[in-house]
Amino acid sequence: MPVVETERHGQILIVRMNRPETLNALNHEMRTLLAETWTSFRHDEQLEVAIFTGSGRGFCAGEDMKESLKNQAPGGRRPDIEDPFMSGALEKPVIAAVNGFAMGGGFMLVERTDLRLAVREAVFEVSEAKRWLLGGYNHGHIANVPYPIAMEMALGFRFTAQRFYEIGFLNRLVDAADLMPEALKMAEHLLTLPPASRVNTVHMMRQMRPAPGPDMQKLAEALHEHGAKSDLMESRAAFAEKRKPNFKGWNDPEDRHRLPTLDSVK
């Protein structure tokens, strides 16, 4: 069976990640097929709205740790072609229908969508603090949530769907049987709008989303290098082997007191 399945419902395309045995973890094959699917959707004049979901118990568990370990490449191998959904080139609205776990890269897929529904049992986690030398500092900022909640997200705490609904990250909470019917209702509403209004409004709203400025991005790049890089693969090995990680922290213990600053990266 293909690791990405699609269904057409008139002008609506359902895109379903289909590696349920791994909670739809993102391996190279799935990333490539998603890029091809979103490219095809973008250029198909008969399709206007997409619904993005997963099969089984998970929406997407994020990075495929076993593949990363095999290739000794933290973060996984990206597709050789542009993914317009990830790059922002896709002009058409995408609705997330979150059927289960959305972790790490899976959370980031939800984050890129325009409207979001989730089953009540769904669980969310920004996992960067567990896998890199810098936690997900930008996600709470993009979601425009208060500082302590953004900090909680950045440090890898898990969130229930109910909590994410309460803070405004999700549009709807539904029972599992109602997930796709409600997502289709939202998509059908979008199709009642004048086409230019739908496209222009989505584009405008995306431009207004908060984003870290250039100085903050430079600081983040420096912090991604600030520490023992061996910990990146150790975190993935420990996850795959179901054991406690043995982190080094810093190659030079004094580096923990030599944090890059905004002034130092200018």
Short mmCIF file of C-alpha atoms in Angstrom, two decimals:
data_model
loop_
_atom_site.label_atom_id
_atom_site.label_comp_id
_atom_site.label_asym_id
_atom_site.label_seq_id
_atom_site.Cartn_x
_atom_site.Cartn_y
_atom_site.Cartn_z
CA MET A 1 0.00 0.00 0.00
CA PRO A 2 1.26 3.54 -0.72
CA VAL A 3 2.55 5.50 2.27
CA VAL A 4 0.49 8.50 1.11
CA GLU A 5 -3.09 7.95 -0.04
CA THR A 6 -5.41 10.48 -1.68
CA GLU A 7 -9.16 10.70 -2.23
CA ARG A 8 -11.00 13.20 -4.40
CA HIS A 9 -14.37 14.55 -3.29
CA GLY A 10 -15.28 17.00 -6.02
CA GLN A 11 -12.99 20.01 -5.49
CA ILE A 12 -11.70 18.61 -2.18
CA LEU A 13 -8.60 16.43 -1.90
CA ILE A 14 -8.04 14.22 1.15
CA VAL A 15 -4.34 13.54 1.77
CA ARG A 16 -3.74 10.66 4.20
CA MET A 17 -0.36 9.60 5.58
CA ASN A 18 -0.34 5.82 5.66
CA ARG A 19 2.37 4.22 7.78
CA PRO A 20 0.14 3.30 10.75
CA GLU A 21 2.66 0.80 12.15
CA THR A 22 5.03 3.75 12.83
CA LEU A 23 2.33 6.29 13.75
CA ASN A 24 2.98 7.72 10.27
CA ALA A 25 6.60 8.68 11.00
CA LEU A 26 8.19 10.76 8.25
CA ASN A 27 10.70 8.69 6.33
CA HIS A 28 12.26 9.79 3.04
CA GLU A 29 9.67 7.95 0.96
CA MET A 30 6.76 9.63 2.72
CA ARG A 31 8.37 13.09 2.56
CA THR A 32 8.92 12.63 -1.19
CA LEU A 33 5.38 11.42 -1.86
CA LEU A 34 3.94 14.28 0.18
CA ALA A 35 5.98 16.78 -1.83
CA GLU A 36 4.72 15.22 -5.07
CA THR A 37 1.12 15.16 -3.79
CA TRP A 38 1.14 18.80 -2.69
CA THR A 39 2.74 19.83 -5.99
CA SER A 40 0.05 17.98 -7.95
CA PHE A 41 -2.68 19.51 -5.75
CA ARG A 42 -1.28 22.98 -6.25
CA HIS A 43 -1.40 22.75 -10.04
CA ASP A 44 -4.69 20.81 -10.36
CA GLU A 45 -7.32 23.34 -11.51
CA GLN A 46 -10.15 21.03 -10.39
CA LEU A 47 -9.05 20.99 -6.73
CA GLU A 48 -9.41 23.92 -4.33
CA VAL A 49 -9.20 22.67 -0.73
CA ALA A 50 -7.24 19.86 0.96
CA ILE A 51 -7.86 17.88 4.13
CA PHE A 52 -4.67 16.46 5.69
CA THR A 53 -4.94 13.44 7.99
CA GLY A 54 -3.31 10.16 9.01
CA SER A 55 -4.25 6.50 9.25
CA GLY A 56 -4.40 4.46 12.43
CA ARG A 57 -3.74 5.88 15.91
CA GLY A 58 -1.45 8.68 14.82
CA PHE A 59 -1.62 11.77 12.67
CA CYS A 60 2.19 11.82 12.46
CA ALA A 61 4.92 10.91 14.94
CA GLY A 62 7.47 13.13 13.19
CA GLU A 63 10.96 12.06 12.22
CA ASP A 64 11.55 8.37 11.52
CA MET A 65 14.26 7.74 14.14
CA LYS A 66 15.28 4.35 12.78
CA GLU A 67 15.92 5.79 9.33
CA SER A 68 17.89 8.68 10.84
CA LEU A 69 20.06 6.25 12.79
CA LYS A 70 20.61 4.07 9.74
CA ASN A 71 21.71 7.07 7.69
CA GLN A 72 23.44 8.85 10.61
CA ALA A 73 21.50 11.95 9.59
CA PRO A 74 19.54 13.68 12.38
CA GLY A 75 16.31 15.20 11.14
CA GLY A 76 15.91 12.74 8.31
CA ARG A 77 16.59 13.04 4.60
CA ARG A 78 14.54 15.71 2.87
CA PRO A 79 12.96 15.16 -0.56
CA ASP A 80 14.89 16.16 -3.65
CA ILE A 81 11.98 18.28 -4.89
CA GLU A 82 10.29 21.29 -3.32
CA ASP A 83 7.31 20.62 -1.06
CA PRO A 84 4.99 23.62 -1.63
CA PHE A 85 3.08 22.88 1.56
CA MET A 86 6.26 23.19 3.63
CA SER A 87 7.81 26.04 1.64
CA GLY A 88 4.69 28.21 1.75
CA ALA A 89 4.25 28.25 -2.02
CA LEU A 90 0.89 26.45 -1.82
CA GLU A 91 -1.87 29.04 -2.34
CA LYS A 92 -4.78 26.74 -1.50
CA PRO A 93 -6.15 26.23 2.03
CA VAL A 94 -5.36 23.05 3.95
CA ILE A 95 -7.46 21.69 6.81
CA ALA A 96 -5.82 19.40 9.38
CA ALA A 97 -7.96 16.48 10.55
CA VAL A 98 -5.84 15.25 13.48
CA ASN A 99 -6.78 11.65 14.21
CA GLY A 100 -4.21 10.91 16.94
CA PHE A 101 -0.64 11.64 18.01
CA ALA A 102 0.96 14.73 16.40
CA MET A 103 4.54 14.87 17.64
CA GLY A 104 7.67 16.73 16.56
CA GLY A 105 7.58 17.04 12.79
CA GLY A 106 3.98 15.86 12.93
CA PHE A 107 3.10 18.82 15.12
CA MET A 108 4.83 21.09 12.61
CA LEU A 109 2.62 19.69 9.83
CA VAL A 110 -0.47 20.65 11.84
CA GLU A 111 1.07 24.06 12.53
CA ARG A 112 1.35 24.78 8.80
CA THR A 113 -2.34 24.15 8.13
CA ASP A 114 -4.96 26.89 8.03
CA LEU A 115 -7.85 25.27 9.93
CA ARG A 116 -7.59 22.42 12.44
CA LEU A 117 -9.88 19.75 13.81
CA ALA A 118 -8.79 17.02 16.21
CA VAL A 119 -10.27 14.01 17.92
CA ARG A 120 -10.60 14.43 21.66
CA GLU A 121 -7.93 11.75 22.27
CA ALA A 122 -5.26 13.49 20.18
CA VAL A 123 -1.94 14.33 21.85
CA PHE A 124 0.48 17.04 20.70
CA GLU A 125 4.17 17.61 21.42
CA VAL A 126 6.84 19.97 20.13
CA SER A 127 9.77 17.55 20.39
CA GLU A 128 12.79 19.63 19.37
CA ALA A 129 14.08 20.00 22.94
CA LYS A 130 14.39 16.20 23.08
CA ARG A 131 16.24 15.80 19.77
CA TRP A 132 18.30 18.95 19.12
CA LEU A 133 20.48 21.46 20.98
CA LEU A 134 17.65 24.01 20.95
CA GLY A 135 14.00 23.47 21.80
CA GLY A 136 11.06 24.63 19.71
CA TYR A 137 11.40 28.28 20.66
CA ASN A 138 9.34 29.60 17.74
CA HIS A 139 6.16 27.51 17.88
CA GLY A 140 4.47 29.26 20.77
CA HIS A 141 5.40 32.60 19.21
CA ILE A 142 3.83 31.58 15.89
CA ALA A 143 0.73 30.36 17.75
CA ASN A 144 0.59 33.69 19.59
CA VAL A 145 0.16 32.08 23.02
CA PRO A 146 1.25 33.53 26.40
CA TYR A 147 4.92 33.20 27.39
CA PRO A 148 4.58 30.36 29.95
CA ILE A 149 2.60 28.24 27.50
CA ALA A 150 5.12 28.98 24.74
CA MET A 151 7.88 27.94 27.16
CA GLU A 152 6.01 24.73 27.98
CA MET A 153 5.72 23.96 24.28
CA ALA A 154 9.39 24.75 23.65
CA LEU A 155 10.55 22.44 26.45
CA GLY A 156 8.77 19.39 25.05
CA PHE A 157 5.78 19.00 27.38
CA ARG A 158 2.79 17.17 25.94
CA PHE A 159 -0.57 18.83 25.37
CA THR A 160 -4.01 17.28 25.16
CA ALA A 161 -6.35 18.24 22.35
CA GLN A 162 -8.66 19.82 24.93
CA ARG A 163 -5.91 22.13 26.18
CA PHE A 164 -4.88 23.12 22.67
CA TYR A 165 -8.51 23.87 21.86
CA GLU A 166 -8.79 26.06 24.95
CA ILE A 167 -5.73 28.14 24.03
CA GLY A 168 -6.94 28.56 20.46
CA PHE A 169 -4.57 26.29 18.55
CA LEU A 170 -7.45 24.08 17.34
CA ASN A 171 -10.72 25.17 15.71
CA ARG A 172 -12.82 22.11 16.60
CA LEU A 173 -12.78 19.11 18.92
CA VAL A 174 -14.81 16.16 17.67
CA ASP A 175 -15.50 12.50 18.33
CA ALA A 176 -13.50 10.15 16.14
CA ALA A 177 -16.52 9.18 14.03
CA ASP A 178 -17.18 12.85 13.24
CA LEU A 179 -13.63 13.86 12.26
CA MET A 180 -13.83 13.48 8.49
CA PRO A 181 -17.51 14.53 8.15
CA GLU A 182 -16.76 17.76 10.06
CA ALA A 183 -13.58 18.38 8.07
CA LEU A 184 -15.55 17.94 4.85
CA LYS A 185 -18.18 20.41 6.11
CA MET A 186 -15.44 23.01 6.72
CA ALA A 187 -14.01 22.38 3.27
CA GLU A 188 -17.44 22.68 1.67
CA HIS A 189 -17.96 26.02 3.42
CA LEU A 190 -14.70 27.29 1.91
CA LEU A 191 -15.96 26.28 -1.53
CA THR A 192 -19.00 28.56 -1.13
CA LEU A 193 -16.71 31.61 -1.04
CA PRO A 194 -15.73 33.51 -4.21
CA PRO A 195 -12.48 31.89 -5.39
CA ALA A 196 -10.44 35.10 -5.25
CA SER A 197 -11.78 35.88 -1.79
CA ARG A 198 -10.80 32.44 -0.51
CA VAL A 199 -7.29 32.53 -2.00
CA ASN A 200 -6.59 36.16 -1.14
CA THR A 201 -7.87 35.89 2.43
CA VAL A 202 -5.82 32.78 3.17
CA HIS A 203 -2.75 34.47 1.71
CA MET A 204 -3.30 37.64 3.76
CA MET A 205 -3.88 35.76 6.99
CA ARG A 206 -0.69 33.75 6.47
CA GLN A 207 1.32 36.95 5.99
CA MET A 208 0.04 38.26 9.33
CA ARG A 209 1.22 35.27 11.38
CA PRO A 210 3.95 36.17 13.90
CA ALA A 211 7.48 35.02 13.09
CA PRO A 212 10.87 35.45 14.78
CA GLY A 213 12.88 38.34 13.30
CA PRO A 214 16.24 37.98 11.51
CA ASP A 215 18.29 38.64 14.67
CA MET A 216 16.40 35.95 16.58
CA GLN A 217 16.90 33.52 13.72
CA LYS A 218 20.65 34.18 13.76
CA LEU A 219 20.71 33.57 17.51
CA ALA A 220 18.77 30.34 17.03
CA GLU A 221 21.29 29.17 14.41
CA ALA A 222 24.13 29.81 16.86
CA LEU A 223 22.34 27.98 19.67
CA HIS A 224 21.72 24.99 17.39
CA GLU A 225 25.52 24.62 17.31
CA HIS A 226 26.10 25.36 21.00
CA GLY A 227 26.68 22.00 22.67
CA ALA A 228 27.92 18.47 22.06
CA LYS A 229 26.61 17.52 18.62
CA SER A 230 26.97 13.84 19.56
CA ASP A 231 23.83 14.29 21.70
CA LEU A 232 21.74 14.57 18.54
CA MET A 233 22.32 10.96 17.55
CA GLU A 234 22.37 9.79 21.18
CA SER A 235 18.81 11.07 21.66
CA ARG A 236 17.67 9.15 18.60
CA ALA A 237 19.55 5.97 19.55
CA ALA A 238 18.07 6.03 23.05
CA PHE A 239 14.58 6.47 21.62
CA ALA A 240 15.02 3.58 19.16
CA GLU A 241 16.57 1.33 21.84
CA LYS A 242 13.98 2.33 24.47
CA ARG A 243 16.57 3.31 27.06
CA LYS A 244 17.59 6.39 29.02
CA PRO A 245 19.90 8.64 26.97
CA ASN A 246 23.48 9.31 28.07
CA PHE A 247 23.90 12.95 27.14
CA LYS A 248 27.25 14.74 27.13
CA GLY A 249 25.92 18.30 27.16
CA TRP A 250 28.99 20.28 26.12
CA ASN A 251 32.39 19.27 24.73
CA ASP A 252 33.86 21.92 27.05
CA PRO A 253 31.88 22.20 30.33
CA GLU A 254 32.60 25.93 30.43
CA ASP A 255 30.57 26.40 27.23
CA ARG A 256 27.35 26.30 29.23
CA HIS A 257 28.38 29.72 30.59
CA ARG A 258 29.32 31.09 27.15
CA LEU A 259 25.90 31.33 25.59
CA PRO A 260 25.64 33.17 22.27
CA THR A 261 23.75 36.45 22.56
CA LEU A 262 21.97 38.78 20.18
CA ASP A 263 25.01 41.09 20.26
CA SER A 264 27.48 38.28 19.57
CA VAL A 265 25.67 37.03 16.45
CA LYS A 266 25.25 40.44 14.80
#
